[in-house]
Amino acid sequence: MDNLHRLEEIAHELIESFDIHAPPVPIETMLQHPKSGMWDEVDVNQLSGTFLSIKDQYSPRMSLARLLARHIATSTWGKERGVFDMVKKDEELLRAFARMIIMPATMVRGLTASARNSMSLSTEFEAPEEDARQRLLELFK
C-alpha cells in the first residue's frame, strides 16, 4: 500500500473519530479539543500572525490544517499509525495529508459531479482554491 493511500485511510479514521459528517471540517476544534489519547491541545490564540498564510480567504484554515497534520504526525496516535515515518522528510506528503483532513475523500466523492470543481470545493470546504484543485487531482486524476 502506498503512502498516499495509507494517509487517506488515516484521515478517514480521524474524521470518523471526531464524528464529522459534513463540511466544513472543524479544524480549530480538532486542534483545541482532541479526542483522548490523540495529541496535546493547541491554543490557536497563541499562534502568531506570521504563521498563518493570507493569500486566499481560506489560507488561514489551510495553515491550521497543516498544523493539525504536523501535530498528528508527531503524536503517539499518529506515530502508531506510521504518519511520522511517512511525512518526516516529505513536506508535500504532509501538505497532501492536510488536504485529506480538510477535504475528506468520502465527502468530496459524495458531491454531485457538477460540484466537483475547484471553486465549489473551495467554498464548500472553506479551503483555498489551489488546494481544492490539487485535491480533485488527487482523487479523480
mmCIF file with all atom_site columns, C-alpha atoms in Angstrom:
data_model
loop_
_atom_site.group_PDB
_atom_site.id
_atom_site.type_symbol
_atom_site.label_atom_id
_atom_site.label_alt_id
_atom_site.label_comp_id
_atom_site.label_asym_id
_atom_site.label_entity_id
_atom_site.label_seq_id
_atom_site.pdbx_PDB_ins_code
_atom_site.Cartn_x
_atom_site.Cartn_y
_atom_site.Cartn_z
_atom_site.occupancy
_atom_site.B_iso_or_equiv
_atom_site.pdbx_formal_charge
_atom_site.auth_seq_id
_atom_site.auth_comp_id
_atom_site.auth_asym_id
_atom_site.auth_atom_id
_atom_site.pdbx_PDB_model_num
ATOM 1   C CA . MET A 1 1   ? 0.000   0.000  0.000   1.00 0.00 ? 1   MET A CA 1
ATOM 2   C CA . ASP A 1 2   ? 1.473   3.378  -0.948  1.00 0.00 ? 2   ASP A CA 1
ATOM 3   C CA . ASN A 1 3   ? 1.799   6.297  1.460   1.00 0.00 ? 3   ASN A CA 1
ATOM 4   C CA . LEU A 1 4   ? -0.987  8.377  -0.098  1.00 0.00 ? 4   LEU A CA 1
ATOM 5   C CA . HIS A 1 5   ? -3.460  5.530  0.192   1.00 0.00 ? 5   HIS A CA 1
ATOM 6   C CA . ARG A 1 6   ? -2.434  4.859  3.806   1.00 0.00 ? 6   ARG A CA 1
ATOM 7   C CA . LEU A 1 7   ? -2.749  8.566  4.702   1.00 0.00 ? 7   LEU A CA 1
ATOM 8   C CA . GLU A 1 8   ? -6.244  8.600  3.151   1.00 0.00 ? 8   GLU A CA 1
ATOM 9   C CA . GLU A 1 9   ? -7.202  5.741  5.484   1.00 0.00 ? 9   GLU A CA 1
ATOM 10  C CA . ILE A 1 10  ? -5.781  7.576  8.494   1.00 0.00 ? 10  ILE A CA 1
ATOM 11  C CA . ALA A 1 11  ? -7.567  10.811 7.532   1.00 0.00 ? 11  ALA A CA 1
ATOM 12  C CA . HIS A 1 12  ? -10.812 8.820  7.221   1.00 0.00 ? 12  HIS A CA 1
ATOM 13  C CA . GLU A 1 13  ? -10.256 7.281  10.662  1.00 0.00 ? 13  GLU A CA 1
ATOM 14  C CA . LEU A 1 14  ? -9.626  10.751 12.078  1.00 0.00 ? 14  LEU A CA 1
ATOM 15  C CA . ILE A 1 15  ? -12.796 12.229 10.573  1.00 0.00 ? 15  ILE A CA 1
ATOM 16  C CA . GLU A 1 16  ? -14.817 9.290  11.889  1.00 0.00 ? 16  GLU A CA 1
ATOM 17  C CA . SER A 1 17  ? -13.249 9.662  15.352  1.00 0.00 ? 17  SER A CA 1
ATOM 18  C CA . PHE A 1 18  ? -14.495 13.238 15.509  1.00 0.00 ? 18  PHE A CA 1
ATOM 19  C CA . ASP A 1 19  ? -17.903 12.179 14.114  1.00 0.00 ? 19  ASP A CA 1
ATOM 20  C CA . ILE A 1 20  ? -17.754 14.695 11.256  1.00 0.00 ? 20  ILE A CA 1
ATOM 21  C CA . HIS A 1 21  ? -20.284 14.095 8.501   1.00 0.00 ? 21  HIS A CA 1
ATOM 22  C CA . ALA A 1 22  ? -20.392 17.331 6.510   1.00 0.00 ? 22  ALA A CA 1
ATOM 23  C CA . PRO A 1 23  ? -18.085 20.173 5.539   1.00 0.00 ? 23  PRO A CA 1
ATOM 24  C CA . PRO A 1 24  ? -16.510 22.351 6.625   1.00 0.00 ? 24  PRO A CA 1
ATOM 25  C CA . VAL A 1 25  ? -14.283 20.188 8.803   1.00 0.00 ? 25  VAL A CA 1
ATOM 26  C CA . PRO A 1 26  ? -13.811 21.953 12.185  1.00 0.00 ? 26  PRO A CA 1
ATOM 27  C CA . ILE A 1 27  ? -10.003 22.151 12.113  1.00 0.00 ? 27  ILE A CA 1
ATOM 28  C CA . GLU A 1 28  ? -9.735  24.603 15.039  1.00 0.00 ? 28  GLU A CA 1
ATOM 29  C CA . THR A 1 29  ? -11.946 22.453 17.252  1.00 0.00 ? 29  THR A CA 1
ATOM 30  C CA . MET A 1 30  ? -9.918  19.367 16.394  1.00 0.00 ? 30  MET A CA 1
ATOM 31  C CA . LEU A 1 31  ? -6.711  21.174 17.369  1.00 0.00 ? 31  LEU A CA 1
ATOM 32  C CA . GLN A 1 32  ? -8.167  22.597 20.575  1.00 0.00 ? 32  GLN A CA 1
ATOM 33  C CA . HIS A 1 33  ? -10.177 19.573 21.712  1.00 0.00 ? 33  HIS A CA 1
ATOM 34  C CA . PRO A 1 34  ? -8.505  16.344 20.585  1.00 0.00 ? 34  PRO A CA 1
ATOM 35  C CA . LYS A 1 35  ? -10.045 13.029 21.481  1.00 0.00 ? 35  LYS A CA 1
ATOM 36  C CA . SER A 1 36  ? -8.466  11.240 24.432  1.00 0.00 ? 36  SER A CA 1
ATOM 37  C CA . GLY A 1 37  ? -5.041  9.834  23.584  1.00 0.00 ? 37  GLY A CA 1
ATOM 38  C CA . MET A 1 38  ? -4.613  11.697 20.307  1.00 0.00 ? 38  MET A CA 1
ATOM 39  C CA . TRP A 1 39  ? -2.401  14.776 20.840  1.00 0.00 ? 39  TRP A CA 1
ATOM 40  C CA . ASP A 1 40  ? -1.975  17.738 23.152  1.00 0.00 ? 40  ASP A CA 1
ATOM 41  C CA . GLU A 1 41  ? -4.439  20.608 22.901  1.00 0.00 ? 41  GLU A CA 1
ATOM 42  C CA . VAL A 1 42  ? -3.316  23.614 20.879  1.00 0.00 ? 42  VAL A CA 1
ATOM 43  C CA . ASP A 1 43  ? -4.250  27.146 21.869  1.00 0.00 ? 43  ASP A CA 1
ATOM 44  C CA . VAL A 1 44  ? -4.787  28.650 18.412  1.00 0.00 ? 44  VAL A CA 1
ATOM 45  C CA . ASN A 1 45  ? -4.980  32.097 20.009  1.00 0.00 ? 45  ASN A CA 1
ATOM 46  C CA . GLN A 1 46  ? -1.254  31.817 20.743  1.00 0.00 ? 46  GLN A CA 1
ATOM 47  C CA . LEU A 1 47  ? -0.314  31.403 17.072  1.00 0.00 ? 47  LEU A CA 1
ATOM 48  C CA . SER A 1 48  ? 1.493   34.355 15.584  1.00 0.00 ? 48  SER A CA 1
ATOM 49  C CA . GLY A 1 49  ? 0.160   36.156 12.544  1.00 0.00 ? 49  GLY A CA 1
ATOM 50  C CA . THR A 1 50  ? 3.300   35.211 10.624  1.00 0.00 ? 50  THR A CA 1
ATOM 51  C CA . PHE A 1 51  ? 2.335   31.538 10.924  1.00 0.00 ? 51  PHE A CA 1
ATOM 52  C CA . LEU A 1 52  ? -0.908  31.991 9.018   1.00 0.00 ? 52  LEU A CA 1
ATOM 53  C CA . SER A 1 53  ? -0.821  32.444 5.266   1.00 0.00 ? 53  SER A CA 1
ATOM 54  C CA . ILE A 1 54  ? -3.319  35.001 3.934   1.00 0.00 ? 54  ILE A CA 1
ATOM 55  C CA . LYS A 1 55  ? -3.000  34.606 0.162   1.00 0.00 ? 55  LYS A CA 1
ATOM 56  C CA . ASP A 1 56  ? -6.616  33.475 -0.048  1.00 0.00 ? 56  ASP A CA 1
ATOM 57  C CA . GLN A 1 57  ? -9.592  33.992 2.267   1.00 0.00 ? 57  GLN A CA 1
ATOM 58  C CA . TYR A 1 58  ? -9.297  30.357 3.344   1.00 0.00 ? 58  TYR A CA 1
ATOM 59  C CA . SER A 1 59  ? -5.497  30.249 3.609   1.00 0.00 ? 59  SER A CA 1
ATOM 60  C CA . PRO A 1 60  ? -5.559  30.550 7.427   1.00 0.00 ? 60  PRO A CA 1
ATOM 61  C CA . ARG A 1 61  ? -7.714  27.408 7.633   1.00 0.00 ? 61  ARG A CA 1
ATOM 62  C CA . MET A 1 62  ? -5.263  25.566 5.399   1.00 0.00 ? 62  MET A CA 1
ATOM 63  C CA . SER A 1 63  ? -2.383  26.715 7.611   1.00 0.00 ? 63  SER A CA 1
ATOM 64  C CA . LEU A 1 64  ? -4.251  25.287 10.605  1.00 0.00 ? 64  LEU A CA 1
ATOM 65  C CA . ALA A 1 65  ? -4.876  22.050 8.704   1.00 0.00 ? 65  ALA A CA 1
ATOM 66  C CA . ARG A 1 66  ? -1.129  21.721 8.092   1.00 0.00 ? 66  ARG A CA 1
ATOM 67  C CA . LEU A 1 67  ? -0.511  22.421 11.793  1.00 0.00 ? 67  LEU A CA 1
ATOM 68  C CA . LEU A 1 68  ? -3.008  19.705 12.656  1.00 0.00 ? 68  LEU A CA 1
ATOM 69  C CA . ALA A 1 69  ? -1.298  17.308 10.232  1.00 0.00 ? 69  ALA A CA 1
ATOM 70  C CA . ARG A 1 70  ? 2.064   18.038 11.919  1.00 0.00 ? 70  ARG A CA 1
ATOM 71  C CA . HIS A 1 71  ? 0.549   17.502 15.376  1.00 0.00 ? 71  HIS A CA 1
ATOM 72  C CA . ILE A 1 72  ? -0.914  14.209 14.262  1.00 0.00 ? 72  ILE A CA 1
ATOM 73  C CA . ALA A 1 73  ? 2.406   13.111 12.773  1.00 0.00 ? 73  ALA A CA 1
ATOM 74  C CA . THR A 1 74  ? 4.341   13.790 15.984  1.00 0.00 ? 74  THR A CA 1
ATOM 75  C CA . SER A 1 75  ? 1.693   12.484 18.379  1.00 0.00 ? 75  SER A CA 1
ATOM 76  C CA . THR A 1 76  ? 1.701   8.970  19.778  1.00 0.00 ? 76  THR A CA 1
ATOM 77  C CA . TRP A 1 77  ? -1.586  8.384  17.919  1.00 0.00 ? 77  TRP A CA 1
ATOM 78  C CA . GLY A 1 78  ? 0.000   9.401  14.621  1.00 0.00 ? 78  GLY A CA 1
ATOM 79  C CA . LYS A 1 79  ? 3.252   7.548  15.212  1.00 0.00 ? 79  LYS A CA 1
ATOM 80  C CA . GLU A 1 80  ? 1.311   4.363  15.983  1.00 0.00 ? 80  GLU A CA 1
ATOM 81  C CA . ARG A 1 81  ? -0.250  4.688  12.533  1.00 0.00 ? 81  ARG A CA 1
ATOM 82  C CA . GLY A 1 82  ? 3.064   5.448  10.808  1.00 0.00 ? 82  GLY A CA 1
ATOM 83  C CA . VAL A 1 83  ? 2.241   9.059  9.897   1.00 0.00 ? 83  VAL A CA 1
ATOM 84  C CA . PHE A 1 84  ? 5.513   10.447 11.249  1.00 0.00 ? 84  PHE A CA 1
ATOM 85  C CA . ASP A 1 85  ? 7.632   7.998  9.258   1.00 0.00 ? 85  ASP A CA 1
ATOM 86  C CA . MET A 1 86  ? 5.714   8.796  6.071   1.00 0.00 ? 86  MET A CA 1
ATOM 87  C CA . VAL A 1 87  ? 5.863   12.590 6.253   1.00 0.00 ? 87  VAL A CA 1
ATOM 88  C CA . LYS A 1 88  ? 9.029   13.367 8.236   1.00 0.00 ? 88  LYS A CA 1
ATOM 89  C CA . LYS A 1 89  ? 11.113  14.090 5.148   1.00 0.00 ? 89  LYS A CA 1
ATOM 90  C CA . ASP A 1 90  ? 8.360   14.835 2.647   1.00 0.00 ? 90  ASP A CA 1
ATOM 91  C CA . GLU A 1 91  ? 6.711   18.249 3.035   1.00 0.00 ? 91  GLU A CA 1
ATOM 92  C CA . GLU A 1 92  ? 4.480   17.659 0.003   1.00 0.00 ? 92  GLU A CA 1
ATOM 93  C CA . LEU A 1 93  ? 3.145   14.457 1.538   1.00 0.00 ? 93  LEU A CA 1
ATOM 94  C CA . LEU A 1 94  ? 2.392   16.396 4.738   1.00 0.00 ? 94  LEU A CA 1
ATOM 95  C CA . ARG A 1 95  ? 0.538   19.004 2.658   1.00 0.00 ? 95  ARG A CA 1
ATOM 96  C CA . ALA A 1 96  ? -1.406  16.223 0.932   1.00 0.00 ? 96  ALA A CA 1
ATOM 97  C CA . PHE A 1 97  ? -2.338  14.812 4.355   1.00 0.00 ? 97  PHE A CA 1
ATOM 98  C CA . ALA A 1 98  ? -3.608  18.253 5.422   1.00 0.00 ? 98  ALA A CA 1
ATOM 99  C CA . ARG A 1 99  ? -5.758  18.396 2.265   1.00 0.00 ? 99  ARG A CA 1
ATOM 100 C CA . MET A 1 100 ? -7.118  14.932 3.077   1.00 0.00 ? 100 MET A CA 1
ATOM 101 C CA . ILE A 1 101 ? -8.160  16.167 6.516   1.00 0.00 ? 101 ILE A CA 1
ATOM 102 C CA . ILE A 1 102 ? -9.786  19.428 5.427   1.00 0.00 ? 102 ILE A CA 1
ATOM 103 C CA . MET A 1 103 ? -11.404 17.846 2.322   1.00 0.00 ? 103 MET A CA 1
ATOM 104 C CA . PRO A 1 104 ? -12.104 14.195 3.237   1.00 0.00 ? 104 PRO A CA 1
ATOM 105 C CA . ALA A 1 105 ? -12.333 11.823 0.294   1.00 0.00 ? 105 ALA A CA 1
ATOM 106 C CA . THR A 1 106 ? -15.761 10.450 1.232   1.00 0.00 ? 106 THR A CA 1
ATOM 107 C CA . MET A 1 107 ? -17.234 13.954 1.408   1.00 0.00 ? 107 MET A CA 1
ATOM 108 C CA . VAL A 1 108 ? -15.642 15.086 -1.849  1.00 0.00 ? 108 VAL A CA 1
ATOM 109 C CA . ARG A 1 109 ? -16.783 11.932 -3.639  1.00 0.00 ? 109 ARG A CA 1
ATOM 110 C CA . GLY A 1 110 ? -20.261 12.487 -2.202  1.00 0.00 ? 110 GLY A CA 1
ATOM 111 C CA . LEU A 1 111 ? -20.626 15.768 -4.071  1.00 0.00 ? 111 LEU A CA 1
ATOM 112 C CA . THR A 1 112 ? -22.534 15.898 -7.320  1.00 0.00 ? 112 THR A CA 1
ATOM 113 C CA . ALA A 1 113 ? -20.410 15.822 -10.457 1.00 0.00 ? 113 ALA A CA 1
ATOM 114 C CA . SER A 1 114 ? -21.250 19.471 -11.123 1.00 0.00 ? 114 SER A CA 1
ATOM 115 C CA . ALA A 1 115 ? -19.935 20.455 -7.662  1.00 0.00 ? 115 ALA A CA 1
ATOM 116 C CA . ARG A 1 116 ? -16.609 18.728 -8.239  1.00 0.00 ? 116 ARG A CA 1
ATOM 117 C CA . ASN A 1 117 ? -14.712 21.795 -9.371  1.00 0.00 ? 117 ASN A CA 1
ATOM 118 C CA . SER A 1 118 ? -12.116 23.810 -7.508  1.00 0.00 ? 118 SER A CA 1
ATOM 119 C CA . MET A 1 119 ? -14.333 26.847 -6.922  1.00 0.00 ? 119 MET A CA 1
ATOM 120 C CA . SER A 1 120 ? -17.235 24.850 -5.478  1.00 0.00 ? 120 SER A CA 1
ATOM 121 C CA . LEU A 1 121 ? -14.925 22.674 -3.418  1.00 0.00 ? 121 LEU A CA 1
ATOM 122 C CA . SER A 1 122 ? -13.160 25.758 -2.064  1.00 0.00 ? 122 SER A CA 1
ATOM 123 C CA . THR A 1 123 ? -16.459 27.262 -0.949  1.00 0.00 ? 123 THR A CA 1
ATOM 124 C CA . GLU A 1 124 ? -17.934 24.031 0.418   1.00 0.00 ? 124 GLU A CA 1
ATOM 125 C CA . PHE A 1 125 ? -14.869 23.014 2.447   1.00 0.00 ? 125 PHE A CA 1
ATOM 126 C CA . GLU A 1 126 ? -13.529 26.509 3.157   1.00 0.00 ? 126 GLU A CA 1
ATOM 127 C CA . ALA A 1 127 ? -10.166 25.664 1.619   1.00 0.00 ? 127 ALA A CA 1
ATOM 128 C CA . PRO A 1 128 ? -8.038  27.687 -0.813  1.00 0.00 ? 128 PRO A CA 1
ATOM 129 C CA . GLU A 1 129 ? -8.992  27.132 -4.434  1.00 0.00 ? 129 GLU A CA 1
ATOM 130 C CA . GLU A 1 130 ? -5.493  25.935 -5.357  1.00 0.00 ? 130 GLU A CA 1
ATOM 131 C CA . ASP A 1 131 ? -5.632  23.280 -2.639  1.00 0.00 ? 131 ASP A CA 1
ATOM 132 C CA . ALA A 1 132 ? -9.126  22.306 -3.808  1.00 0.00 ? 132 ALA A CA 1
ATOM 133 C CA . ARG A 1 133 ? -7.807  21.919 -7.356  1.00 0.00 ? 133 ARG A CA 1
ATOM 134 C CA . GLN A 1 134 ? -4.964  19.731 -6.115  1.00 0.00 ? 134 GLN A CA 1
ATOM 135 C CA . ARG A 1 135 ? -7.348  17.627 -4.034  1.00 0.00 ? 135 ARG A CA 1
ATOM 136 C CA . LEU A 1 136 ? -9.555  16.991 -7.035  1.00 0.00 ? 136 LEU A CA 1
ATOM 137 C CA . LEU A 1 137 ? -6.496  15.851 -8.993  1.00 0.00 ? 137 LEU A CA 1
ATOM 138 C CA . GLU A 1 138 ? -5.511  13.515 -6.162  1.00 0.00 ? 138 GLU A CA 1
ATOM 139 C CA . LEU A 1 139 ? -8.956  11.936 -6.081  1.00 0.00 ? 139 LEU A CA 1
ATOM 140 C CA . PHE A 1 140 ? -10.030 11.956 -9.711  1.00 0.00 ? 140 PHE A CA 1
ATOM 141 C CA . LYS A 1 141 ? -6.830  12.271 -11.781 1.00 0.00 ? 141 LYS A CA 1
#
